[in-house]
Coordinates of C-alpha atoms in Angstrom, one line a residue:
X1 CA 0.0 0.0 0.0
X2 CA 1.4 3.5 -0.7
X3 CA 2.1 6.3 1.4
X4 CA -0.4 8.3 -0.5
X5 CA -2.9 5.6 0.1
X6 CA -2.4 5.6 3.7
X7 CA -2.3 9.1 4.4
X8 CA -5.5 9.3 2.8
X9 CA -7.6 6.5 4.7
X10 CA -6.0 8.5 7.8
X11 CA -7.1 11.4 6.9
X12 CA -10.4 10.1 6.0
X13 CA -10.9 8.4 9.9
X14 CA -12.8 10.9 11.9
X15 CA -12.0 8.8 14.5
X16 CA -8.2 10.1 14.8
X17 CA -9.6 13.2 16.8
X18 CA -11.6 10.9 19.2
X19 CA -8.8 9.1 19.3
X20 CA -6.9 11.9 20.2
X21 CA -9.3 13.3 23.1
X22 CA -8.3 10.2 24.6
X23 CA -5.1 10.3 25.0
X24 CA -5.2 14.4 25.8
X25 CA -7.5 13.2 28.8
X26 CA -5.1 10.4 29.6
X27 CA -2.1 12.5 29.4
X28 CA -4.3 15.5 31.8
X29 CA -4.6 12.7 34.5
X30 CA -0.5 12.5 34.5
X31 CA 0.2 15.8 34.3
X32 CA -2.8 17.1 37.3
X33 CA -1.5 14.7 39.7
X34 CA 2.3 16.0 39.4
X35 CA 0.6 19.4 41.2
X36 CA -3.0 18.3 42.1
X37 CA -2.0 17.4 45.7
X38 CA 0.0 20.4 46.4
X39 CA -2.9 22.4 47.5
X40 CA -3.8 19.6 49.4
X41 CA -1.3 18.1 51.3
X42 CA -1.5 20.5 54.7
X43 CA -4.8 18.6 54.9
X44 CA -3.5 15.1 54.3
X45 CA -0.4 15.9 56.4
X46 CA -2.9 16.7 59.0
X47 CA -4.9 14.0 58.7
X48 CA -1.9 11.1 58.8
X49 CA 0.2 12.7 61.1
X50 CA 3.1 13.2 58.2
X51 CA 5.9 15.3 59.5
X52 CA 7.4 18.2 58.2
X53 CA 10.7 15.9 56.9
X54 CA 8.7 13.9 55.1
X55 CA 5.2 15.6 53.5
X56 CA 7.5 16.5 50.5
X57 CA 7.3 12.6 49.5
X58 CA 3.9 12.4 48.7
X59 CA 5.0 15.3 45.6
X60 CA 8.5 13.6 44.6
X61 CA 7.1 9.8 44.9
X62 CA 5.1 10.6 42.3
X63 CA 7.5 12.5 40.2
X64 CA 10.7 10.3 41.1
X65 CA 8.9 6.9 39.9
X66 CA 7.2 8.4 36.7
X67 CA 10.8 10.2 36.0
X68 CA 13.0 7.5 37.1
X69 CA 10.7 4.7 35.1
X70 CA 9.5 6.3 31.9
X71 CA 12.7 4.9 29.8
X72 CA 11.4 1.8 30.9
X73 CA 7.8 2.5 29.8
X74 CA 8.9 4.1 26.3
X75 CA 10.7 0.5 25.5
X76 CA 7.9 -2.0 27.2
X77 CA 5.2 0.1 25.2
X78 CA 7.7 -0.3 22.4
X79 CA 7.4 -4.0 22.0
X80 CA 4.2 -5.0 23.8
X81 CA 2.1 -2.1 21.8
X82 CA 1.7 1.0 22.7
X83 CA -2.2 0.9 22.9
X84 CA -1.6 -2.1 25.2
X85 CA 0.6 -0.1 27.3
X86 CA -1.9 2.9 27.6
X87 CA -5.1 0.8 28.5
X88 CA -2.6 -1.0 31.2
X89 CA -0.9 2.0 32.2
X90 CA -4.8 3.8 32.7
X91 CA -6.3 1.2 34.5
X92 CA -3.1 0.7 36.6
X93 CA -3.0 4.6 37.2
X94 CA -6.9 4.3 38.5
X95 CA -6.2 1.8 41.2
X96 CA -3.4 2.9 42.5
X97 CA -5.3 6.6 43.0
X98 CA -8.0 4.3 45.1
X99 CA -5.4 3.3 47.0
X100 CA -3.4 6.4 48.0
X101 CA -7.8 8.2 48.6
X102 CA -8.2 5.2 51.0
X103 CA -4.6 5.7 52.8
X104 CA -4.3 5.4 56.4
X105 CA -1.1 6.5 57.1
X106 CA 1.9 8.1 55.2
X107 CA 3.5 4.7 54.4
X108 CA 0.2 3.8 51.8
X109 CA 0.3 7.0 50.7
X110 CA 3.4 7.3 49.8
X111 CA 3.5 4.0 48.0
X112 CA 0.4 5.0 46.4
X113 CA 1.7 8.2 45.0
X114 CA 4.4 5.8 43.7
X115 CA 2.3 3.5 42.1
X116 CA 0.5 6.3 40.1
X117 CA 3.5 7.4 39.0
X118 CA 5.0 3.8 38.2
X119 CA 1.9 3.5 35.7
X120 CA 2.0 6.8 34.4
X121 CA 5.3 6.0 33.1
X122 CA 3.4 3.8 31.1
X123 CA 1.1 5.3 29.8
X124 CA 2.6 8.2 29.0
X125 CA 4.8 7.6 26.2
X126 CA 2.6 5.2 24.9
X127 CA 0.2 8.1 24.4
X128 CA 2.7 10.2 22.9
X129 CA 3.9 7.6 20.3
X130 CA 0.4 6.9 19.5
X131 CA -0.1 10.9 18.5
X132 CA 3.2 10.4 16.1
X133 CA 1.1 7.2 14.5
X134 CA -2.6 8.7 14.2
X135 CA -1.1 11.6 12.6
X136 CA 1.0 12.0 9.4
X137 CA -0.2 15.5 7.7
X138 CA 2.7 18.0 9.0
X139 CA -0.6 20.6 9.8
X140 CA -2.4 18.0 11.2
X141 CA 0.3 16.7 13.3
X142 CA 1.4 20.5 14.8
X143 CA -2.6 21.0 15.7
X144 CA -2.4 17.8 17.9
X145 CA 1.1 18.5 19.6
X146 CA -0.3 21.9 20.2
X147 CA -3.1 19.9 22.4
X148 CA -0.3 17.8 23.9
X149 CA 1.6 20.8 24.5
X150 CA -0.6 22.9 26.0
X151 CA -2.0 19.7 28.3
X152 CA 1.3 19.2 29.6
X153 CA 2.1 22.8 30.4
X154 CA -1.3 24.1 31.5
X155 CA -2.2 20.4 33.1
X156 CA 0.1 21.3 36.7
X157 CA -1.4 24.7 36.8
X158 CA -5.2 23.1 36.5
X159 CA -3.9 20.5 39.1
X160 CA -3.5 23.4 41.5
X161 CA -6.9 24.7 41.1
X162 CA -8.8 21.8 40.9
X163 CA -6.5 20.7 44.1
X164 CA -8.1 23.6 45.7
X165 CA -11.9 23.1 44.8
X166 CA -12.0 19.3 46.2
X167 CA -10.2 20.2 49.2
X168 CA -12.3 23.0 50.3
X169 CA -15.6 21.8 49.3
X170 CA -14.7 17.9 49.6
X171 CA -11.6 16.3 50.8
X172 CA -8.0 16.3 50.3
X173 CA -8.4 12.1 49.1
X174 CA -10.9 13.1 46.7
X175 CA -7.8 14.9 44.9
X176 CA -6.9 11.6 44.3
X177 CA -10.1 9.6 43.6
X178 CA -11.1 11.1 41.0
X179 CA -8.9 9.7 39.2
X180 CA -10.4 6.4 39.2
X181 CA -13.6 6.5 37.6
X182 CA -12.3 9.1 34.7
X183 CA -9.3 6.8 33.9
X184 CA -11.1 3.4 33.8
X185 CA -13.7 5.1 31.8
X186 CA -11.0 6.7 28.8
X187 CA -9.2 2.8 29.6
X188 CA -12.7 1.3 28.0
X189 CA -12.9 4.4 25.0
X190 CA -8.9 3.5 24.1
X191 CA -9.8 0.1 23.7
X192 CA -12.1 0.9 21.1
X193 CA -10.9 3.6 19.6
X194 CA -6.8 3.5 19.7
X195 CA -5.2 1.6 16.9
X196 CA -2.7 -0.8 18.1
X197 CA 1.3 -0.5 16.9
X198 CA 4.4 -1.8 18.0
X199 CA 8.1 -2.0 17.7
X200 CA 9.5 -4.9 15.4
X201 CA 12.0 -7.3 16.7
X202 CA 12.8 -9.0 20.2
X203 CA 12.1 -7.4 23.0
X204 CA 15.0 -7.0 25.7
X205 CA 14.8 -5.1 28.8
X206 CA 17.6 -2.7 30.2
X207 CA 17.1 -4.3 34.0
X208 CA 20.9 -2.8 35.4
X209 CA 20.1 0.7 33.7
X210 CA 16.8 1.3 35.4
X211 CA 18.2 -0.3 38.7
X212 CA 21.1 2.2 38.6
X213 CA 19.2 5.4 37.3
X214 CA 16.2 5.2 38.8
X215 CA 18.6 4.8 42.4
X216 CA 20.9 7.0 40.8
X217 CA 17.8 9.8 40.9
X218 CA 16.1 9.1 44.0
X219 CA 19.5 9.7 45.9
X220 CA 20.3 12.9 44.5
X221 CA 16.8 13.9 45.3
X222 CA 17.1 12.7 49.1
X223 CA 20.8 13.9 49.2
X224 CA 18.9 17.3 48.5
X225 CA 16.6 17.0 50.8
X226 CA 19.4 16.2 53.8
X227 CA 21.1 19.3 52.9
X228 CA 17.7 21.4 54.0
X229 CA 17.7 19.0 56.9
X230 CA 21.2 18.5 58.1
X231 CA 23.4 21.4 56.1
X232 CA 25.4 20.8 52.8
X233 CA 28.7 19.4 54.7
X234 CA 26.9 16.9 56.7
X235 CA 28.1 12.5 56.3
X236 CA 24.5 12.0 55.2
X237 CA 24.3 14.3 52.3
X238 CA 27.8 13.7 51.4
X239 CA 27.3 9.8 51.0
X240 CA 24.2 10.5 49.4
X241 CA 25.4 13.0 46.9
X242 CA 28.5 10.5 45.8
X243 CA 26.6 7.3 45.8
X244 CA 24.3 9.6 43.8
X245 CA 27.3 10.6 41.3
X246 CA 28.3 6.8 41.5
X247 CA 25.0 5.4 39.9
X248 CA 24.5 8.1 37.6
X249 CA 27.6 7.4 35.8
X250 CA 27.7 3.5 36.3
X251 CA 24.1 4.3 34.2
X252 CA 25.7 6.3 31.3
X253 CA 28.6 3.5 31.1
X254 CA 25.9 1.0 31.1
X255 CA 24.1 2.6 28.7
X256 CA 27.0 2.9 26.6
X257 CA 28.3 -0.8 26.5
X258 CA 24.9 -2.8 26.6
X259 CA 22.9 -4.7 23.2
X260 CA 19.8 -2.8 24.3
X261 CA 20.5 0.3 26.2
X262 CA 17.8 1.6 28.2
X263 CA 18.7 5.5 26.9
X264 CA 20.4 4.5 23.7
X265 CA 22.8 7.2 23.4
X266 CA 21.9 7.6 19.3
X267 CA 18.7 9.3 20.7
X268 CA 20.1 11.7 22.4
X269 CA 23.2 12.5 20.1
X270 CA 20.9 14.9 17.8
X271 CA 21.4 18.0 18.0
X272 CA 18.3 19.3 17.6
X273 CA 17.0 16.9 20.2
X274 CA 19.6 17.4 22.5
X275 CA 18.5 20.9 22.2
X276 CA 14.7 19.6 23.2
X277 CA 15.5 17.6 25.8
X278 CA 17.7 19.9 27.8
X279 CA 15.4 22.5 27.3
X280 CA 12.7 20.2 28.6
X281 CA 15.1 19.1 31.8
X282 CA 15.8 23.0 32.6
X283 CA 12.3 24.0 32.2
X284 CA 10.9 21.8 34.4
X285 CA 13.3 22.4 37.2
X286 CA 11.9 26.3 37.0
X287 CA 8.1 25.6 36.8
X288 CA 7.9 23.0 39.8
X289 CA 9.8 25.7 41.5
X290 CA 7.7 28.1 40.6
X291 CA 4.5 26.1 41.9
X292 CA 6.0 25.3 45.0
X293 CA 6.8 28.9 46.3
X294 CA 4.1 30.6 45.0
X295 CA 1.7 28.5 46.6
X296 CA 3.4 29.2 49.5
X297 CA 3.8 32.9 49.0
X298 CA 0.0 33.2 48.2
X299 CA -1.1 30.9 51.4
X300 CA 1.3 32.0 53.7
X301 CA 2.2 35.4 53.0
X302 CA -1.3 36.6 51.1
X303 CA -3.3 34.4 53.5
X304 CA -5.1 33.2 50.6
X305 CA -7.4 30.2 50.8
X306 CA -6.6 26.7 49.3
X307 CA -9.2 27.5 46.9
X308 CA -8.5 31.1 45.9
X309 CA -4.7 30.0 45.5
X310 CA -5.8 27.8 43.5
X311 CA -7.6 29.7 41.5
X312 CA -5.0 32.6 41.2
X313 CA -3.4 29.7 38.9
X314 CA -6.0 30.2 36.5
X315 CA -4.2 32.8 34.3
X316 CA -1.1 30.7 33.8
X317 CA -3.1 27.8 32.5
X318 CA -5.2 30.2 30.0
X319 CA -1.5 31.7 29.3
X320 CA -0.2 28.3 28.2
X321 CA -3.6 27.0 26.5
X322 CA -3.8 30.3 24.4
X323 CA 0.1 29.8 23.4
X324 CA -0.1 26.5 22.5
X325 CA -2.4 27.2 19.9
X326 CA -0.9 30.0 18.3
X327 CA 2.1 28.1 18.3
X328 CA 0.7 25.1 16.8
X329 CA 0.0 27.5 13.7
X330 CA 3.6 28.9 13.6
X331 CA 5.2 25.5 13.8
X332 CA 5.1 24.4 10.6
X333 CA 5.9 27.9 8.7
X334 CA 8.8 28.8 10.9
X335 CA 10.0 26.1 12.9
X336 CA 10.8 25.1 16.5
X337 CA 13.6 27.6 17.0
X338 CA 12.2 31.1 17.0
X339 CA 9.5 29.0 19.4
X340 CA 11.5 27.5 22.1
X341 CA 14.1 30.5 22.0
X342 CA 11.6 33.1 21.7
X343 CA 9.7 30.9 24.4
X344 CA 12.1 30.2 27.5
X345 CA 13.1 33.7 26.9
X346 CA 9.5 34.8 27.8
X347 CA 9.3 32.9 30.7
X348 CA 12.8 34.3 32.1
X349 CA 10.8 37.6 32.0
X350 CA 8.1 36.4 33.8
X351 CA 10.3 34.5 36.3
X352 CA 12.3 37.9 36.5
X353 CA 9.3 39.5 37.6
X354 CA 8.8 36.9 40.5
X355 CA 12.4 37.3 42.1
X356 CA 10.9 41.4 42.8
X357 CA 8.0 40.1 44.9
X358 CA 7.5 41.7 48.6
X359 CA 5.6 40.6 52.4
X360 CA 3.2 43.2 50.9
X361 CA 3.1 43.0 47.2
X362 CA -0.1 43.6 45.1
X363 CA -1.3 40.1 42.8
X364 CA -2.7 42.4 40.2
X365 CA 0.3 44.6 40.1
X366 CA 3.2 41.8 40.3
X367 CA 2.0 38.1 40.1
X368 CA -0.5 38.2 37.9
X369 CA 1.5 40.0 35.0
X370 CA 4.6 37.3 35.6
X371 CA 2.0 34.5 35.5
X372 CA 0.7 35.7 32.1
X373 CA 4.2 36.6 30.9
X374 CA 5.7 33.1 32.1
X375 CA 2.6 31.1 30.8
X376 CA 3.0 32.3 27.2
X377 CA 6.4 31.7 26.9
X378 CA 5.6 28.3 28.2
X379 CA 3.3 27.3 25.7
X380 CA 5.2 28.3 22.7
X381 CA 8.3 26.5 23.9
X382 CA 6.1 23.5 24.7
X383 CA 4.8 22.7 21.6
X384 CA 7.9 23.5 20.0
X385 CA 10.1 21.0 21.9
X386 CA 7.4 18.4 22.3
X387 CA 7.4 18.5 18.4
X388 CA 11.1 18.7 18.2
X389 CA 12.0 15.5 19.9
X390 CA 11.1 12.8 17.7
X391 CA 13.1 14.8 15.1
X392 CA 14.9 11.7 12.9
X393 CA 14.1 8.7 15.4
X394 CA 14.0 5.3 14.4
X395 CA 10.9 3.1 14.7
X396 CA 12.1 0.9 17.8
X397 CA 13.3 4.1 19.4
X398 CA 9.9 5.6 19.3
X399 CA 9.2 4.9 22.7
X400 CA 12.0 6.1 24.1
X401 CA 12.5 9.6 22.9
X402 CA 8.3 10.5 23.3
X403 CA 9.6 9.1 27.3
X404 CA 12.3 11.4 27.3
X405 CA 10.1 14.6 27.1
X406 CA 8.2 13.4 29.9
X407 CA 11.7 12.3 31.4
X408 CA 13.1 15.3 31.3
X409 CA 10.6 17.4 32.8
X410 CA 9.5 15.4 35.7
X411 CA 13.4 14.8 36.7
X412 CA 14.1 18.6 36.2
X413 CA 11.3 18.7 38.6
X414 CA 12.2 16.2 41.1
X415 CA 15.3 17.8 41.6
X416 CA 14.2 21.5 41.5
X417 CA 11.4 20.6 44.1
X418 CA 14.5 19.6 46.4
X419 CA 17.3 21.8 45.4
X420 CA 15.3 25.2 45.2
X421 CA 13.5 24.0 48.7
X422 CA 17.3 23.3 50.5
X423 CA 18.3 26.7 49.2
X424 CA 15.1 28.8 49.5
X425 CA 15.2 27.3 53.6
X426 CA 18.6 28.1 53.8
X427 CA 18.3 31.8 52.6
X428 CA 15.5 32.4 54.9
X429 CA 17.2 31.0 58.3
X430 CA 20.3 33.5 57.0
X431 CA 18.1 36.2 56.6
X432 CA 16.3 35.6 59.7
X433 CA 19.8 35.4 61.4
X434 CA 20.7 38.6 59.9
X435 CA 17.1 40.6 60.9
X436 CA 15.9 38.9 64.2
X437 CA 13.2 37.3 65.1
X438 CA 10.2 39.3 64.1
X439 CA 11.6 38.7 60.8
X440 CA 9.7 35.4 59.7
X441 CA 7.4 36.5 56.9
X442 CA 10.0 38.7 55.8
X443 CA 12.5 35.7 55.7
X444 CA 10.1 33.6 53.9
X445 CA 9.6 35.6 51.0
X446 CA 13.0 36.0 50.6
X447 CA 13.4 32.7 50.6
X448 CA 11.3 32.2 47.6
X449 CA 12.8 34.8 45.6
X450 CA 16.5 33.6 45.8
X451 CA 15.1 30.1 45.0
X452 CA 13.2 32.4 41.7
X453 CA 16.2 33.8 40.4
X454 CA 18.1 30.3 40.2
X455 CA 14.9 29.2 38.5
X456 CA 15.4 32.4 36.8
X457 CA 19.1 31.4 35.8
X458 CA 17.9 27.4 34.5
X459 CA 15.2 29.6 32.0
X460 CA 18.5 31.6 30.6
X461 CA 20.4 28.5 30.4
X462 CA 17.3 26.9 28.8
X463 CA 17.2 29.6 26.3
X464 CA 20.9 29.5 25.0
X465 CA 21.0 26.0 24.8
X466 CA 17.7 26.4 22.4
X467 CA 19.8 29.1 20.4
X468 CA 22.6 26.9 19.8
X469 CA 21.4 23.5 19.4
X470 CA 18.1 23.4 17.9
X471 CA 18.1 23.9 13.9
X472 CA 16.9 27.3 12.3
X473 CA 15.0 25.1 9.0
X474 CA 11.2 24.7 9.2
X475 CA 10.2 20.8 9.5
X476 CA 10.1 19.3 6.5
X477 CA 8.0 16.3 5.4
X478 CA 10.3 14.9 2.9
X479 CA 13.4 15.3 4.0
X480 CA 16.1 13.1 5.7
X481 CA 18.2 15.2 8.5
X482 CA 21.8 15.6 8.3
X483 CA 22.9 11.8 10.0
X484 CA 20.7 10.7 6.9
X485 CA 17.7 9.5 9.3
X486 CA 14.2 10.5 8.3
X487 CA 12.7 13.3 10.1
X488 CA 9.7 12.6 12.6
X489 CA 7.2 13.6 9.6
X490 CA 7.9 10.6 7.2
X491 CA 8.7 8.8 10.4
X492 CA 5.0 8.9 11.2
X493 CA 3.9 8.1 7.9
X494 CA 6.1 4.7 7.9
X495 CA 4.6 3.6 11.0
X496 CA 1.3 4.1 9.7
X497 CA 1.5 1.1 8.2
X498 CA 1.8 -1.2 11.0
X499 CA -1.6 0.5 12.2

């Protein structure tokens, strides 16, 4: 069958776009609960006695499993079939939210939050491989990253204010059972309306590279979280910062002498992707920063409600929606650079704007304008570097590199809820040190705007590596990139013939 042919049955399927609303409410479900739970977890600490050390588990579970597993989730999909992989990974996802709603102390919830993200790691690529499958018409394929693009940036803002609504007006576990009937309900409507595809050949299963990566990860993450508790120079953040170090590279060397690498390093080599991926990493450490102390700053310093900080979150996710579309226009005429430049530039305005914060600063006057600011530079470089990653990759690596954008972000995340948390504490006791006492509030917010300005410093980095690595040339449907591999366009419309 030709590619003409092909193209035109797909075309012809209205059921590509229902297909689609699928996997965009899927991929919601993963992105809300990275955030959804932030506005409610002085409730849930409350309620199981969680201490102060440890609340900030039930946030990086999440994130650390999802991060730390999604490699793995990209290659299983790979080989089992991606819509296999989403329907599991969905109905997986559902229980485990049961589970953490029904908790009884912090040890089920944490291990709940785990779960989820354990099965989102599934899902998640799956979903994302299966939008580079459904749709092969360049215009056609930029309108459905712009959904993607715009779920995944404006998802963690709508986590916040639908976090707030349930825990006002319900309860903080109802942040986490709703989940269940909305994902075993878009599990039955993938079954029938997902097309199946998968990678060809044997499957094989990095086991030492998730081992020593996902480890690798989780302590770095702690090591970070020692710091806050026990200062930089302490035994216990040392050891956990070189065993960190240790795994990390013991992963890359791995990675770099095995059959069937987890991260095979030819996915990452492009230069375009490189670009994507980094950009992705850096970004994500700044906007989970970002959450974090606002939220704070609004509730603590504002003495704003859990339900009007959440809703204060509304212009960012309007921000990012509204971008996302625009962009999804501008894509295919001028390509991903002048987006994901022109993009994390934006935000490093907006995120300048929210180092200048005060104890008595006006919403209208300064958060609301950085929100706005932030969110549209968020959206454009979202759809850009979603797009951008799947630049020339090969059928079995499919999997992989749509992981890898979900990777990035949630690791960038992990470790920018911890780092920026150590440092934003250690600024305010210093300040607080410095000022006396009666200095708290003042201390806080402080706090939170030295831990802006080094998100303000990963956006700058975010944008220069953009300006350098990612390629000025629009996409191109035809064309083969310059290692000779076809570009993600004609990469789609192979795989549409295992559909």
């Amino acid at each position: 069958m030709s590619t003409t042919q092909i193209d035109s049955q797909t075309a012809a399927d209205p059921r590509r776009w229902l297909a689609l609303g699928v996997i965009a409410v899927a991929q919601l479900m993963v992105v809300l609960d990275a955030s959804i739970v932030n506005i409610a977890l002085p409730s849930a600490q409350k309620a199981l006695n969680i201490s102060d050390a440890n609340r900030q588990w039930v946030v990086t579970a999440y994130a650390l499993a999802f991060g730390g597993l999604l490699l793995l989730g990209g290659r299983v999909a790979d080989f089992i079939g991606r819509k296999r992989a989403f329907v599991i990974g969905l109905v997986g996802f559902g229980l485990a939210s049961a589970i953490g709603g029904i908790a009884q102390n912090q040890g089920e919830l944490f291990g709940a939050r785990a779960l989820q993200g354990g099965f989102a790691a599934l899902m998640a690529p799956a979903a994302l491989s299966l939008i580079t499958v459904t749709f092969t018409e360049p215009r056609e394929r930029a309108k459905a990253f712009a959904v993607y693009g715009g779920i995944s940036g404006g998802g963690a803002a709508l986590g916040l204010i639908l976090g707030g609504v349930l825990t006002e007006y319900a309860s903080w576990r109802w942040t986490l059972l709703v989940n269940t009937p909305i994902a075993i309900a878009t599990a039955v409507a993938g079954f029938f309306l997902v097309h199946e595809s998968r990678a060809e050949g044997t499957p094989k299963y990095d086991i030492p590279g998730v081992i020593t990566s996902t480890l690798g990860l989780v302590a770095l993450v702690y090591g970070f979280t020692k710091a806050n508790e026990s200062g930089w120079g302490s035994g216990s953040t040392i050891s956990l910062l070189i065993a960190a170090v240790v795994l990390l590279v013991a992963f890359v060397l791995i990675e770099r002498h095995t059959d069937e690498p987890l991260l095979p390093p030819r996915v990452f080599t492009e230069r375009n992707r490189a670009g994507a991926f980094l950009n992705s990493l850096l970004i994500g450490l700044a906007l989970f920063g970002m959450f974090l102390f606002l939220v704070y700053y609004m509730q603590g310093t504002l003495h704003y409600s859990a339900l009007k900080s959440g809703l204060a979150f509304l212009p960012f996710s309007a921000g990012i929606v509204f971008a996302a579309g625009m962009a999804s226009g501008l894509l295919p005429r001028i390509g991903p650079r002048p987006l994901m430049v022109g993009g994390t530039v934006m935000a490093a305005i907006g995120m300048a704007l929210f180092t200048q914060i005060k104890v008595d600063s006006n919403f209208a006057v300064w958060v609301l304008p950085a929100e706005i600011i932030m969110s549209l530079g968020m959206g454009f470089a979202f759809v850009a570097l979603s797009s951008t990653a799947l630049i020339g990759v090969d059928d079995r690596d499919a999997g992989v590199a749509s992981a890898l954008v979900n990777t990035t972000q949630q690791v960038g995340g992990s470790l920018g809820t911890a780092l920026l948390n150590t440092i934003a504490a250690s600024a305010s006791a210093h300040y607080v040190l410095a000022h006396g006492v009666g200095s708290g509030r003042a201390g806080d917010v402080h706090g939170y705007t030295v831990a802006f300005t080094w998100g303000l410093a990963a956006l700058i980095l975010a944008a220069l590596l953009s300006f350098v690595l990612v390629s000025k040339q629009r996409p191109d449907t035809g064309a083969v990139d310059s290692d000779g591999e076809v570009t993600a366009f004609e990469h789609a419309e192979e795989l549409s013939t295992i559909l």
